[in-house]
Coordinates of C-alpha atoms in Angstrom, one line a residue:
Chain A
X270 CA -19.1 64.1 -65.3
X271 CA -16.3 66.6 -65.4
X272 CA -14.7 64.8 -62.5
X273 CA -14.9 61.5 -64.3
X274 CA -13.5 63.1 -67.4
X275 CA -10.6 64.6 -65.4
X276 CA -9.9 61.3 -63.8
X277 CA -9.9 59.6 -67.2
X278 CA -7.5 62.2 -68.6
X279 CA -5.2 61.8 -65.6
X280 CA -5.2 58.1 -66.2
X281 CA -4.4 58.5 -69.8
X282 CA -1.6 61.0 -69.0
X283 CA -0.1 58.6 -66.5
X284 CA -0.3 55.8 -69.0
X285 CA 1.5 57.9 -71.6
X286 CA 4.2 59.0 -69.2
X287 CA 4.7 55.4 -68.3
X288 CA 4.9 54.4 -71.9
X289 CA 7.5 57.2 -72.4
X290 CA 9.7 55.5 -69.7
X291 CA 9.2 52.1 -71.2
X292 CA 10.3 53.5 -74.5
X293 CA 13.5 54.9 -72.9
X294 CA 14.3 51.5 -71.5
X295 CA 13.8 50.0 -74.9
X296 CA 16.2 52.4 -76.3
X297 CA 19.0 51.3 -74.0
X298 CA 18.7 47.7 -75.2
X299 CA 18.7 48.1 -78.9
X300 CA 20.7 50.9 -80.5
X301 CA 20.0 49.6 -84.0
X302 CA 16.4 50.5 -83.6
X303 CA 17.3 54.1 -82.6
X304 CA 15.6 55.7 -85.5
X305 CA 12.2 54.1 -84.8
X306 CA 12.4 54.5 -81.1
X307 CA 13.5 58.1 -81.1
X308 CA 10.6 59.0 -83.5
X309 CA 8.3 57.5 -80.9
X310 CA 10.0 59.4 -78.1
X311 CA 9.6 62.7 -79.8
X312 CA 5.9 62.4 -80.1
X313 CA 5.4 61.3 -76.5
X314 CA 7.5 64.2 -75.2
X315 CA 5.5 66.6 -77.4
X316 CA 2.4 65.4 -75.5
X317 CA 4.2 65.8 -72.2
X318 CA 4.8 69.4 -73.0
X319 CA 1.1 69.8 -74.0
X320 CA -0.3 68.1 -71.0
X321 CA 0.4 70.7 -68.3
X322 CA -1.3 73.3 -70.5
X323 CA -4.5 71.4 -71.1
X324 CA -5.8 71.3 -67.6
X325 CA -9.4 72.3 -68.3
X326 CA -9.9 71.5 -71.9
X327 CA -9.0 68.1 -73.1
X328 CA -8.6 69.0 -76.8
X329 CA -4.9 68.1 -77.1
X330 CA -5.1 64.7 -75.5
X331 CA -7.3 62.9 -77.9
X332 CA -6.5 63.2 -81.5
X333 CA -9.1 61.5 -83.5
X334 CA -10.8 61.8 -86.9
X335 CA -14.3 63.2 -86.1
X336 CA -16.2 61.0 -88.4
X337 CA -17.6 59.0 -85.5
X338 CA -18.6 59.4 -81.9
X339 CA -16.6 57.4 -79.3
X340 CA -18.5 57.2 -76.0
X341 CA -17.5 59.8 -73.4
X342 CA -14.3 60.8 -75.2
X343 CA -13.7 64.4 -76.2
X344 CA -12.9 65.2 -79.8
X345 CA -9.8 67.0 -80.9
X346 CA -8.0 68.0 -84.1
X347 CA -5.8 65.3 -85.4
X348 CA -2.2 66.1 -86.1
X349 CA -0.7 65.2 -89.5
X350 CA -0.9 61.5 -90.1
X351 CA 2.1 60.4 -92.0
X352 CA 0.5 57.2 -92.9
X353 CA 3.3 54.8 -92.2
X354 CA 1.0 52.1 -90.9
X355 CA -1.0 51.8 -87.8
X356 CA 2.0 51.9 -85.5
X357 CA 2.7 55.6 -85.7
X358 CA -0.8 56.8 -85.3
X359 CA -1.2 54.8 -82.1
X360 CA 1.2 57.1 -80.3
X361 CA -1.3 59.9 -80.6
X362 CA -4.1 58.0 -78.9
X363 CA -4.6 55.5 -76.2
X364 CA -5.4 51.8 -76.6
X365 CA -9.1 52.5 -75.8
X366 CA -9.4 55.0 -78.6
X367 CA -7.8 52.5 -81.0
X368 CA -10.2 49.9 -79.9
X369 CA -13.1 52.3 -80.6
X370 CA -11.8 53.0 -84.0
X371 CA -11.5 49.3 -84.8
X372 CA -15.0 48.6 -83.5
X373 CA -16.5 51.5 -85.6
X374 CA -14.7 50.2 -88.7
X375 CA -16.0 46.7 -87.9
X376 CA -19.6 47.8 -88.1
X377 CA -19.7 47.9 -91.8
X378 CA -18.9 44.2 -91.9
X379 CA -21.6 43.2 -89.6
X380 CA -24.4 42.7 -92.2
X381 CA -22.1 40.1 -93.8
X382 CA -20.4 38.4 -90.9
X383 CA -22.7 39.1 -88.0
X384 CA -21.6 40.4 -84.6
X385 CA -18.5 38.3 -84.5
X386 CA -14.8 38.4 -84.1
X387 CA -14.6 38.0 -87.9
X388 CA -16.3 41.3 -88.4
X389 CA -13.9 42.9 -86.0
X390 CA -11.0 41.3 -87.8
X391 CA -12.2 42.7 -91.1
X392 CA -12.6 46.1 -89.4
X393 CA -9.0 45.9 -88.2
X394 CA -7.9 45.1 -91.7
X395 CA -9.4 48.3 -93.1
X396 CA -7.4 50.3 -90.6
X397 CA -4.2 48.7 -91.8
X398 CA -3.8 46.5 -88.8
X399 CA -3.4 42.7 -88.7
X400 CA -6.4 40.5 -88.3
X401 CA -4.9 39.3 -85.1
X402 CA -5.9 42.6 -83.5
X403 CA -9.4 41.2 -83.1
X404 CA -7.8 39.1 -80.3
X405 CA -8.1 42.2 -78.1
X406 CA -11.8 41.6 -77.9
X407 CA -14.0 38.8 -76.7
X408 CA -14.7 36.2 -79.3
X409 CA -18.4 36.5 -78.9
X410 CA -18.6 40.0 -80.3
X411 CA -20.0 41.6 -77.1
X412 CA -17.8 44.6 -77.2
X413 CA -18.8 45.3 -80.8
X414 CA -22.5 45.3 -79.9
X415 CA -22.1 47.4 -76.8
X416 CA -20.0 49.9 -78.8
X417 CA -22.8 50.1 -81.4
X418 CA -25.5 50.6 -78.8
X419 CA -23.6 53.3 -77.0
X420 CA -22.9 55.0 -80.3
X421 CA -26.6 55.0 -81.1
X422 CA -27.5 56.3 -77.7
X423 CA -25.1 59.2 -78.2
X424 CA -26.5 60.0 -81.6
X425 CA -30.0 60.0 -80.1
X426 CA -28.9 62.4 -77.3
X427 CA -27.5 64.8 -79.8
X428 CA -30.6 64.6 -81.9
X429 CA -32.8 65.4 -78.9
X430 CA -30.4 68.1 -77.9
X431 CA -30.7 69.8 -81.3
X432 CA -34.4 69.6 -81.3
X433 CA -34.5 71.1 -77.8
X434 CA -32.3 74.0 -79.0
X435 CA -34.7 74.7 -81.9
X436 CA -37.6 74.8 -79.5
X437 CA -35.8 77.1 -77.2
X438 CA -34.9 79.4 -80.0
X439 CA -38.5 79.5 -81.0
X440 CA -37.8 77.9 -84.4
X441 CA -40.0 74.9 -83.7
X442 CA -43.1 74.0 -81.7
X443 CA -42.8 72.0 -78.5
X444 CA -44.2 68.6 -79.2
X445 CA -46.9 67.0 -77.0
X446 CA -45.4 64.3 -74.8
X447 CA -46.8 61.3 -76.7
X448 CA -45.6 62.7 -80.0
X449 CA -42.2 63.4 -78.5
X450 CA -41.8 59.8 -77.1
X451 CA -43.0 58.3 -80.4
X452 CA -40.5 60.3 -82.4
X453 CA -37.6 59.6 -80.0
X454 CA -38.2 55.9 -80.0
X455 CA -38.7 55.8 -83.7
X456 CA -35.5 57.7 -84.3
X457 CA -33.6 55.4 -82.1
X458 CA -35.0 52.2 -83.6
X459 CA -34.4 53.4 -87.1
X460 CA -30.7 53.3 -86.3
X461 CA -31.0 49.5 -86.2
X462 CA -32.3 49.3 -89.8
X463 CA -29.0 48.6 -91.5
X464 CA -28.3 45.8 -89.1
X465 CA -31.8 44.5 -88.6
X466 CA -31.0 41.1 -90.1
X467 CA -28.4 40.3 -87.5
X468 CA -30.0 42.2 -84.7
X469 CA -31.7 39.2 -83.0
X470 CA -28.2 37.7 -82.6
X471 CA -27.1 40.9 -80.9
X472 CA -30.0 40.9 -78.5
X473 CA -29.4 37.4 -77.5
X474 CA -25.7 38.2 -76.9
X475 CA -26.7 41.2 -74.8
X476 CA -28.8 39.0 -72.7
X477 CA -25.9 36.8 -71.7
X478 CA -25.1 37.1 -68.0
X479 CA -21.8 38.7 -68.3
X480 CA -23.2 41.4 -70.6
X481 CA -26.4 42.2 -68.7
X482 CA -24.9 44.9 -66.4
X483 CA -23.5 46.9 -69.3
X484 CA -26.5 46.4 -71.6
X485 CA -29.0 47.3 -68.9
X486 CA -26.9 50.3 -68.0
X487 CA -27.0 51.6 -71.6
X488 CA -30.7 50.9 -71.9
X489 CA -31.7 52.7 -68.7
X490 CA -29.5 55.7 -69.4
X491 CA -31.1 56.0 -72.9
X492 CA -34.6 55.9 -71.5
X493 CA -33.6 58.4 -68.8
X494 CA -32.3 60.7 -71.6
X495 CA -35.5 60.6 -73.5
X496 CA -37.6 61.4 -70.5
X497 CA -35.3 64.3 -69.5
X498 CA -35.7 65.8 -72.9
X499 CA -39.4 65.2 -72.8
X500 CA -39.4 67.5 -69.9
X501 CA -40.0 65.1 -67.1
X502 CA -39.5 67.0 -63.8
X503 CA -41.0 64.4 -61.4
X504 CA -39.3 63.5 -58.2
X505 CA -41.8 61.1 -56.9
X506 CA -42.6 57.5 -57.6
X507 CA -43.8 58.6 -61.1
X508 CA -40.1 58.8 -62.1
X509 CA -39.8 55.0 -61.8
X510 CA -43.1 54.4 -63.4
X511 CA -42.4 56.5 -66.4
X512 CA -39.1 54.9 -67.0
X513 CA -40.4 51.4 -66.6
X514 CA -43.3 52.1 -69.0
X515 CA -41.1 53.6 -71.6
X516 CA -38.6 50.7 -71.2
X517 CA -41.4 48.3 -71.8
X518 CA -42.6 50.2 -74.9
X519 CA -39.1 50.4 -76.3
X520 CA -38.3 46.7 -75.8
X521 CA -41.6 45.5 -77.2
X522 CA -41.4 47.8 -80.2
X523 CA -37.9 46.5 -80.8
X524 CA -39.1 42.9 -80.8
X525 CA -41.9 43.8 -83.2
X526 CA -39.5 45.5 -85.5
X527 CA -37.3 42.4 -85.7
X528 CA -40.2 40.4 -87.2
X529 CA -41.7 43.2 -89.3
X530 CA -41.5 42.8 -93.0
X531 CA -43.8 45.7 -94.0
X532 CA -42.4 48.5 -96.2
X533 CA -40.4 50.9 -94.1
X534 CA -41.5 49.1 -91.0
X535 CA -44.9 50.8 -91.0
X536 CA -46.4 48.2 -88.8
X537 CA -43.8 48.8 -86.2
X538 CA -44.5 52.5 -86.0
X539 CA -48.2 51.8 -85.8
X540 CA -47.6 49.4 -82.9
X541 CA -45.5 52.1 -81.3
X542 CA -48.2 54.7 -81.7
X543 CA -50.7 52.4 -80.0
X544 CA -48.5 51.5 -77.1
X545 CA -47.7 55.1 -76.4
X546 CA -51.4 56.0 -76.5
X547 CA -52.1 53.2 -74.1
X548 CA -49.5 54.5 -71.7
X549 CA -50.9 58.0 -71.9
X550 CA -54.4 56.7 -71.1
X551 CA -53.3 54.8 -68.0
X552 CA -53.7 57.9 -66.0
X553 CA -53.1 58.1 -62.2
X554 CA -55.2 55.1 -61.3
X555 CA -53.9 53.0 -58.4
X556 CA -53.5 50.1 -60.7
X557 CA -50.9 52.0 -62.6
X558 CA -48.2 50.5 -60.4
X559 CA -49.4 47.0 -61.1
X560 CA -49.6 47.4 -64.8
X561 CA -46.2 48.9 -64.8
X562 CA -44.8 45.7 -63.3
X563 CA -46.9 43.7 -65.7
X564 CA -45.6 45.6 -68.7
X565 CA -42.0 45.1 -67.7
X566 CA -42.5 41.4 -67.0
X567 CA -44.3 40.9 -70.3
X568 CA -41.6 42.8 -72.1
X569 CA -39.0 40.5 -70.7
X570 CA -40.9 37.3 -71.4
X571 CA -41.8 38.5 -74.8
X572 CA -38.1 39.2 -75.4
X573 CA -37.1 35.7 -74.6
X574 CA -39.8 34.1 -76.8
X575 CA -39.5 36.4 -79.7
X576 CA -35.7 36.3 -79.8
X577 CA -35.7 32.5 -79.9
X578 CA -38.5 32.6 -82.6
X579 CA -36.5 35.1 -84.6
X580 CA -33.4 32.9 -84.4
X581 CA -35.2 29.8 -85.5
X582 CA -37.1 31.5 -88.3
X583 CA -33.8 33.1 -89.4
X584 CA -32.1 29.7 -89.4
X585 CA -34.9 28.2 -91.4
X586 CA -34.7 31.0 -93.9
Chain B
X53 CA 40.2 23.9 -70.4
X54 CA 36.8 25.3 -69.9
X55 CA 35.3 21.9 -69.3
X56 CA 38.0 21.0 -66.8
X57 CA 37.4 24.2 -64.8
X58 CA 33.6 23.8 -64.7
X59 CA 33.1 21.4 -61.8
X60 CA 35.1 23.1 -59.2
X61 CA 34.0 26.5 -60.4
X62 CA 30.5 25.4 -59.9
X63 CA 31.3 24.4 -56.3
X64 CA 32.9 27.8 -55.6
X65 CA 29.9 29.6 -57.1
X66 CA 27.6 28.2 -54.5
X67 CA 29.8 29.7 -51.8
X68 CA 29.4 33.2 -52.9
X69 CA 29.1 35.7 -55.6
X70 CA 32.5 37.4 -54.9
X71 CA 34.4 34.2 -55.7
X72 CA 32.5 34.0 -59.0
X73 CA 34.2 37.2 -60.1
X74 CA 37.6 35.9 -59.2
X75 CA 37.0 32.7 -61.2
X76 CA 35.8 34.8 -64.1
X77 CA 39.0 36.7 -64.3
X78 CA 41.1 33.6 -63.8
X79 CA 39.6 32.1 -66.9
X80 CA 40.6 35.2 -68.9
X81 CA 38.2 36.7 -71.4
X82 CA 35.0 34.6 -70.8
X83 CA 32.9 33.7 -73.8
X84 CA 30.1 36.2 -73.1
X85 CA 28.5 37.3 -69.9
X86 CA 27.4 34.8 -67.3
X87 CA 24.0 33.2 -67.3
X88 CA 22.4 30.1 -66.0
X89 CA 21.9 26.6 -67.3
X90 CA 19.4 25.0 -65.0
X91 CA 21.0 25.6 -61.6
X92 CA 24.5 25.9 -62.9
X93 CA 26.2 29.1 -64.0
X94 CA 27.7 29.1 -67.4
X95 CA 28.6 31.7 -70.1
X96 CA 26.1 32.6 -72.8
X97 CA 27.9 30.7 -75.5
X98 CA 28.2 27.6 -73.3
X99 CA 24.5 27.8 -72.6
X100 CA 23.5 27.9 -76.2
X101 CA 25.7 25.0 -76.9
X102 CA 24.4 22.9 -74.0
X103 CA 20.8 23.6 -74.9
X104 CA 21.4 22.7 -78.5
X105 CA 22.8 19.4 -77.2
X106 CA 19.9 18.8 -74.9
X107 CA 17.3 19.1 -77.7
X108 CA 19.5 17.2 -80.2
X109 CA 19.4 14.2 -77.8
X110 CA 15.7 14.4 -76.9
X111 CA 14.3 15.2 -80.3
X112 CA 13.2 11.7 -81.2
X113 CA 11.5 11.1 -77.9
X114 CA 10.3 14.7 -77.4
X115 CA 6.6 14.0 -77.9
X116 CA 6.6 10.7 -75.9
X117 CA 8.3 12.5 -73.0
X118 CA 5.9 15.4 -73.1
X119 CA 3.0 13.0 -72.9
X120 CA 4.4 11.0 -70.0
X121 CA 5.7 14.0 -68.0
X122 CA 2.5 16.0 -68.2
X123 CA 0.2 13.0 -68.3
X124 CA -1.0 14.3 -71.7
X125 CA -2.1 17.6 -70.3
X126 CA 0.3 19.5 -72.6
X127 CA -2.1 18.7 -75.4
X128 CA -4.9 20.6 -73.6
X129 CA -2.5 23.5 -72.9
X130 CA -1.6 23.8 -76.6
X131 CA -5.3 23.5 -77.6
X132 CA -6.1 26.4 -75.2
X133 CA -3.4 28.4 -76.8
X134 CA -4.8 28.0 -80.3
X135 CA -8.3 28.7 -79.1
X136 CA -7.2 31.8 -77.4
X137 CA -5.5 32.8 -80.7
X138 CA -8.8 32.3 -82.5
X139 CA -7.1 32.6 -85.9
X140 CA -9.3 33.6 -88.8
X141 CA -8.5 32.3 -92.3
X142 CA -5.8 34.4 -93.9
X143 CA -3.7 34.6 -90.7
X144 CA 0.0 34.1 -91.1
X145 CA 1.5 32.5 -88.1
X146 CA 5.1 32.3 -87.1
X147 CA 5.7 29.5 -84.6
X148 CA 9.1 29.9 -83.0
X149 CA 10.9 27.1 -81.3
X150 CA 8.1 25.0 -82.7
X151 CA 10.3 22.1 -83.6
X152 CA 8.0 19.2 -83.7
X153 CA 5.1 21.2 -85.0
X154 CA 2.4 20.8 -82.3
X155 CA 1.2 24.3 -82.5
X156 CA 1.4 24.5 -86.3
X157 CA -0.7 21.4 -86.8
X158 CA -3.3 22.7 -84.3
X159 CA -3.4 26.0 -86.1
X160 CA -4.0 24.3 -89.5
X161 CA -6.8 22.2 -88.1
X162 CA -8.5 25.2 -86.5
X163 CA -8.3 27.3 -89.6
X164 CA -9.6 24.5 -91.7
X165 CA -12.6 24.0 -89.5
X166 CA -13.4 27.8 -89.4
X167 CA -13.1 27.9 -93.2
X168 CA -15.4 24.9 -93.6
X169 CA -18.0 26.6 -91.4
X170 CA -17.7 29.8 -93.4
X171 CA -18.2 27.9 -96.6
X172 CA -21.2 26.1 -95.3
X173 CA -22.8 29.5 -94.3
X174 CA -22.0 30.9 -97.7
X175 CA -23.7 28.0 -99.4
X176 CA -26.7 28.3 -97.1
X177 CA -27.1 31.8 -98.3
X178 CA -26.9 30.9 -101.9
X179 CA -29.8 28.5 -101.8
X180 CA -31.3 29.5 -105.1
X181 CA -28.2 29.1 -107.3
X182 CA -28.2 26.6 -110.1
X183 CA -26.4 23.3 -109.7
X184 CA -23.7 24.5 -112.0
X185 CA -22.8 27.5 -109.9
X186 CA -22.9 25.5 -106.7
X187 CA -20.5 22.9 -108.0
X188 CA -18.2 25.6 -109.3
X189 CA -18.0 27.3 -105.9
X190 CA -17.2 24.0 -104.3
X191 CA -14.4 23.4 -106.7
X192 CA -12.6 26.7 -106.3
X193 CA -12.8 26.7 -102.6
X194 CA -11.5 23.2 -102.3
X195 CA -8.1 24.2 -103.7
X196 CA -7.5 26.7 -101.0
X197 CA -8.8 24.8 -98.0
X198 CA -6.7 27.0 -95.8
X199 CA -7.7 30.2 -97.4
X200 CA -4.3 32.0 -97.6
X201 CA -3.4 31.0 -94.0
X202 CA 0.1 30.0 -93.5
X203 CA 2.3 28.8 -90.7
X204 CA 6.1 29.0 -90.6
X205 CA 7.8 26.8 -88.1
X206 CA 11.1 28.2 -87.0
X207 CA 13.5 26.3 -84.8
X208 CA 17.2 26.6 -84.0
X209 CA 17.7 22.8 -83.8
X210 CA 18.0 20.7 -86.9
X211 CA 17.0 17.5 -85.2
X212 CA 13.8 19.0 -83.9
X213 CA 12.9 20.3 -87.3
X214 CA 13.6 16.9 -88.8
X215 CA 11.3 15.2 -86.4
X216 CA 8.6 17.8 -87.1
X217 CA 8.9 17.4 -90.9
X218 CA 8.5 13.6 -90.5
X219 CA 5.5 14.1 -88.3
X220 CA 3.9 16.4 -90.9
X221 CA 4.4 13.9 -93.6
X222 CA 3.0 11.1 -91.5
X223 CA -0.1 13.1 -90.5
X224 CA -0.6 14.5 -93.9
X225 CA 0.0 18.2 -93.4
X226 CA 1.6 19.7 -96.4
X227 CA -0.3 22.8 -97.5
X228 CA 0.6 26.2 -96.0
X229 CA 3.3 24.9 -93.8
X230 CA 7.0 25.7 -94.0
X231 CA 10.0 24.9 -91.9
X232 CA 12.9 27.3 -91.3
X233 CA 16.1 27.0 -89.4
X234 CA 16.6 30.1 -87.3
X235 CA 17.5 31.6 -84.0
X236 CA 14.8 33.3 -82.0
X237 CA 17.2 36.0 -81.0
X238 CA 17.9 36.8 -84.6
X239 CA 15.1 35.8 -86.9
X240 CA 15.7 35.4 -90.6
X241 CA 12.6 37.3 -91.6
X242 CA 11.8 40.8 -92.7
X243 CA 9.9 43.3 -90.6
X244 CA 6.1 43.4 -90.3
X245 CA 5.5 40.0 -91.8
X246 CA 3.4 38.0 -89.5
X247 CA 0.0 38.3 -87.9
X248 CA 0.7 36.1 -84.9
X249 CA 3.9 35.0 -83.3
X250 CA 3.8 32.1 -80.9
X251 CA 6.5 30.5 -78.8
X252 CA 5.3 27.4 -76.9
X253 CA 7.7 26.0 -74.2
X254 CA 10.5 27.6 -76.1
X255 CA 11.2 31.0 -74.6
X256 CA 12.7 29.3 -71.5
X257 CA 15.5 28.0 -73.6
X258 CA 16.3 31.3 -75.2
X259 CA 19.5 32.8 -73.8
X260 CA 18.6 36.4 -74.3
X261 CA 14.9 36.7 -73.8
X262 CA 14.9 40.4 -74.3
X263 CA 16.4 40.0 -77.8
X264 CA 13.8 37.3 -78.7
X265 CA 11.0 39.6 -77.6
X266 CA 12.4 42.5 -79.7
X267 CA 12.7 40.2 -82.7
X268 CA 9.1 39.2 -82.1
X269 CA 8.1 42.8 -82.1
X270 CA 10.0 43.5 -85.3
X271 CA 8.6 40.7 -87.4
X272 CA 5.0 41.2 -86.4
X273 CA 2.6 43.4 -88.4
X274 CA 1.1 46.4 -86.7
X275 CA -1.9 45.0 -84.8
X276 CA -0.1 41.6 -84.6
X277 CA -0.3 39.4 -81.6
X278 CA 2.5 37.8 -79.5
X279 CA 1.5 34.7 -77.6
X280 CA 3.8 32.8 -75.3
X281 CA 3.0 29.5 -73.6
X282 CA 5.4 28.6 -70.9
X283 CA 5.9 27.0 -67.6
X284 CA 5.6 29.6 -64.8
X285 CA 5.4 30.0 -61.1
X286 CA 2.9 28.4 -58.8
X287 CA 1.9 30.6 -55.9
X288 CA -0.3 28.1 -54.1
X289 CA 2.0 26.6 -51.4
X290 CA 0.4 23.2 -51.3
X291 CA 0.4 22.7 -55.0
X292 CA 3.9 24.2 -55.2
X293 CA 5.3 21.5 -52.9
X294 CA 3.6 18.7 -54.8
X295 CA 4.8 20.1 -58.0
X296 CA 8.4 20.4 -56.8
X297 CA 8.2 16.8 -55.5
X298 CA 6.9 15.6 -58.8
X299 CA 9.4 17.7 -60.9
X300 CA 12.5 16.7 -59.1
X301 CA 11.8 13.1 -58.1
X302 CA 9.7 11.8 -61.0
X303 CA 10.6 13.6 -64.2
X304 CA 14.3 12.9 -64.4
X305 CA 13.5 9.3 -63.6
X306 CA 11.0 9.2 -66.5
X307 CA 13.6 10.8 -68.6
X308 CA 16.1 8.1 -67.8
X309 CA 13.7 5.3 -68.3
X310 CA 11.9 6.5 -71.5
X311 CA 14.5 8.5 -73.2
X312 CA 17.7 7.3 -71.6
X313 CA 18.7 10.8 -70.7
X314 CA 18.6 11.9 -67.0
X315 CA 20.6 15.1 -67.4
X316 CA 18.4 16.7 -70.1
X317 CA 15.3 16.3 -68.0
X318 CA 17.1 17.5 -64.9
X319 CA 17.9 20.6 -67.0
X320 CA 14.3 20.9 -68.0
X321 CA 13.1 20.9 -64.4
X322 CA 15.8 23.3 -63.2
X323 CA 15.2 25.7 -66.1
X324 CA 11.5 26.0 -65.2
X325 CA 12.5 27.1 -61.7
X326 CA 14.9 29.7 -63.1
X327 CA 12.5 31.2 -65.5
X328 CA 11.0 34.6 -64.5
X329 CA 7.5 34.5 -63.0
X330 CA 4.4 35.8 -64.6
X331 CA 4.6 39.5 -63.7
X332 CA 8.3 39.7 -64.5
X333 CA 7.8 38.2 -68.0
X334 CA 4.8 40.6 -68.5
X335 CA 7.1 43.5 -67.7
X336 CA 9.7 42.2 -70.2
X337 CA 7.1 41.9 -72.9
X338 CA 6.0 45.4 -72.2
X339 CA 9.6 46.6 -72.4
X340 CA 9.8 45.2 -75.9
X341 CA 7.1 47.6 -76.9
X342 CA 4.0 45.4 -76.8
X343 CA 0.7 46.8 -75.5
X344 CA -2.3 45.3 -73.8
X345 CA 0.0 42.6 -72.3
X346 CA -1.8 40.1 -70.2
X347 CA -1.4 36.6 -68.9
X348 CA -3.7 33.7 -68.1
X349 CA -2.6 31.0 -65.6
X350 CA -3.4 27.5 -66.5
X351 CA -3.5 24.9 -63.8
X352 CA -2.9 27.5 -61.0
X353 CA 0.3 28.7 -62.6
X354 CA 2.1 25.6 -63.6
X355 CA 1.7 27.0 -67.1
X356 CA 0.9 30.6 -68.2
X357 CA -0.1 32.1 -71.5
X358 CA 1.2 35.6 -72.0
X359 CA -0.3 37.8 -74.8
X360 CA 0.6 41.2 -76.2
X361 CA -0.2 43.3 -79.2
X362 CA 2.0 45.3 -81.4
X363 CA 0.0 48.5 -81.6

């Protein structure tokens, strides 16, 4: 992970150096823009001075308000923002970080506009950018959804991390496995509640062929995370079994949640409880492998049917 | 005097670059640095003059010629450009070198249909309003069928703008559309004004492309998008040969037959060959300060759409 982070930071550093050169070329052409260009140059050269120092920690590279969690990007203190429009602030961060900011800002418009380029355009507007900035993303809203999912997964990891710390410090009891799984899945699914109306649309977009690699990746890493914090130390076939079972539980509970109209989704949590209990009771019987496969297949089939039902019922409504 | 010297100077130029310098000094202080006009070498001032004359003479037959030369495919290219732009209502577009208004009209149509769809969705959600409220919401939205979207068509050539205005009147476009006479190298607009800047088949005719790109950067809002639709280089060798054959043998003939103007279409074809290829134009756009610059080849490189953002 450190290697990946180091490679990422080298990439960013290289990109910033290149940009510095590009800015110098710009300066040669247009002396009347000297004031603006030299302002840019100063900031870039400041970072060039900082970069050799920050070999191990990446604090200085990424300057970002810490009110949200971009995936795999370290946080850092943000230097004074003079507020002269989106342009200046962009010299402190890379394009990816700006894109993350736009997507995070876009999330509040999802309940109204859905997971679409319009929501992204509104998000860009709140950051002071033109609505045309939404052109940086796919028009089907895929990136917005993937960003949201990855954000939720990060939040879940942190939650589980904190709980684990409390247990290690002796401030909390270690939960039995079924309770742990139930709580983890419930916590993760609760993050969907503000967007539950438009969530069927998101699921159907995530199932598009060009999104499946990323969405599957996010799903499997989340499930893996949960099992790790649950204390799963297995190195045998059980590793696959446990993950497949939990994936099935998660997906089916998500589908139930999309159609649940009970107060505070009680029925969903009851469904979840039952599924987890079933999984625990499966034991080490030889048919465990078969039922695992069945659970996964059923989960996928149910996904397709339920999503299309949800879509049609939503359209009718 | 300049016109008289031109023919034999052109001859000498083909012999070698050194002679060009000699001729330059013979002519005394040239009117600006040397540049190209099709396959000829002219000064910048001459080039601007010649290009103005080209478009002055083709203006009336511009659309007809476009259809016949590209067999109507140029309409598809322009549609793809506007789809790529995916403008939302409220977008302010600057279409430079947009003379006859093709991009502007497509933009208006697109925004109108998006707005209609939005309205329909809004009404669906308000299913339990009274009839009074529904009819009121219809009325107020009808007035702004474009929803604050605007397009400014800017062109250096009066004749092209004239043709464009006539077309707009004929097709019934009036709202949210304005026509401005201006030079892409020196736009008559303030900074940070537009959401999108497009230049379709126009940047080839700009004498100082770098200046035009910088002006584009200046007038765009932060987050704004630069889109350029232009003929570009075909790398596929077979297609390249067919394309050359078609360009040099068929197009000027069409020009003579349909528009009565061989030379303008000869210029057109030559200027396409002289234009920088995709990667070079991408580098120039990045030099102007745009980020996330990318291009998309249409028809294997006959045409390319370059896109960049002011971030």
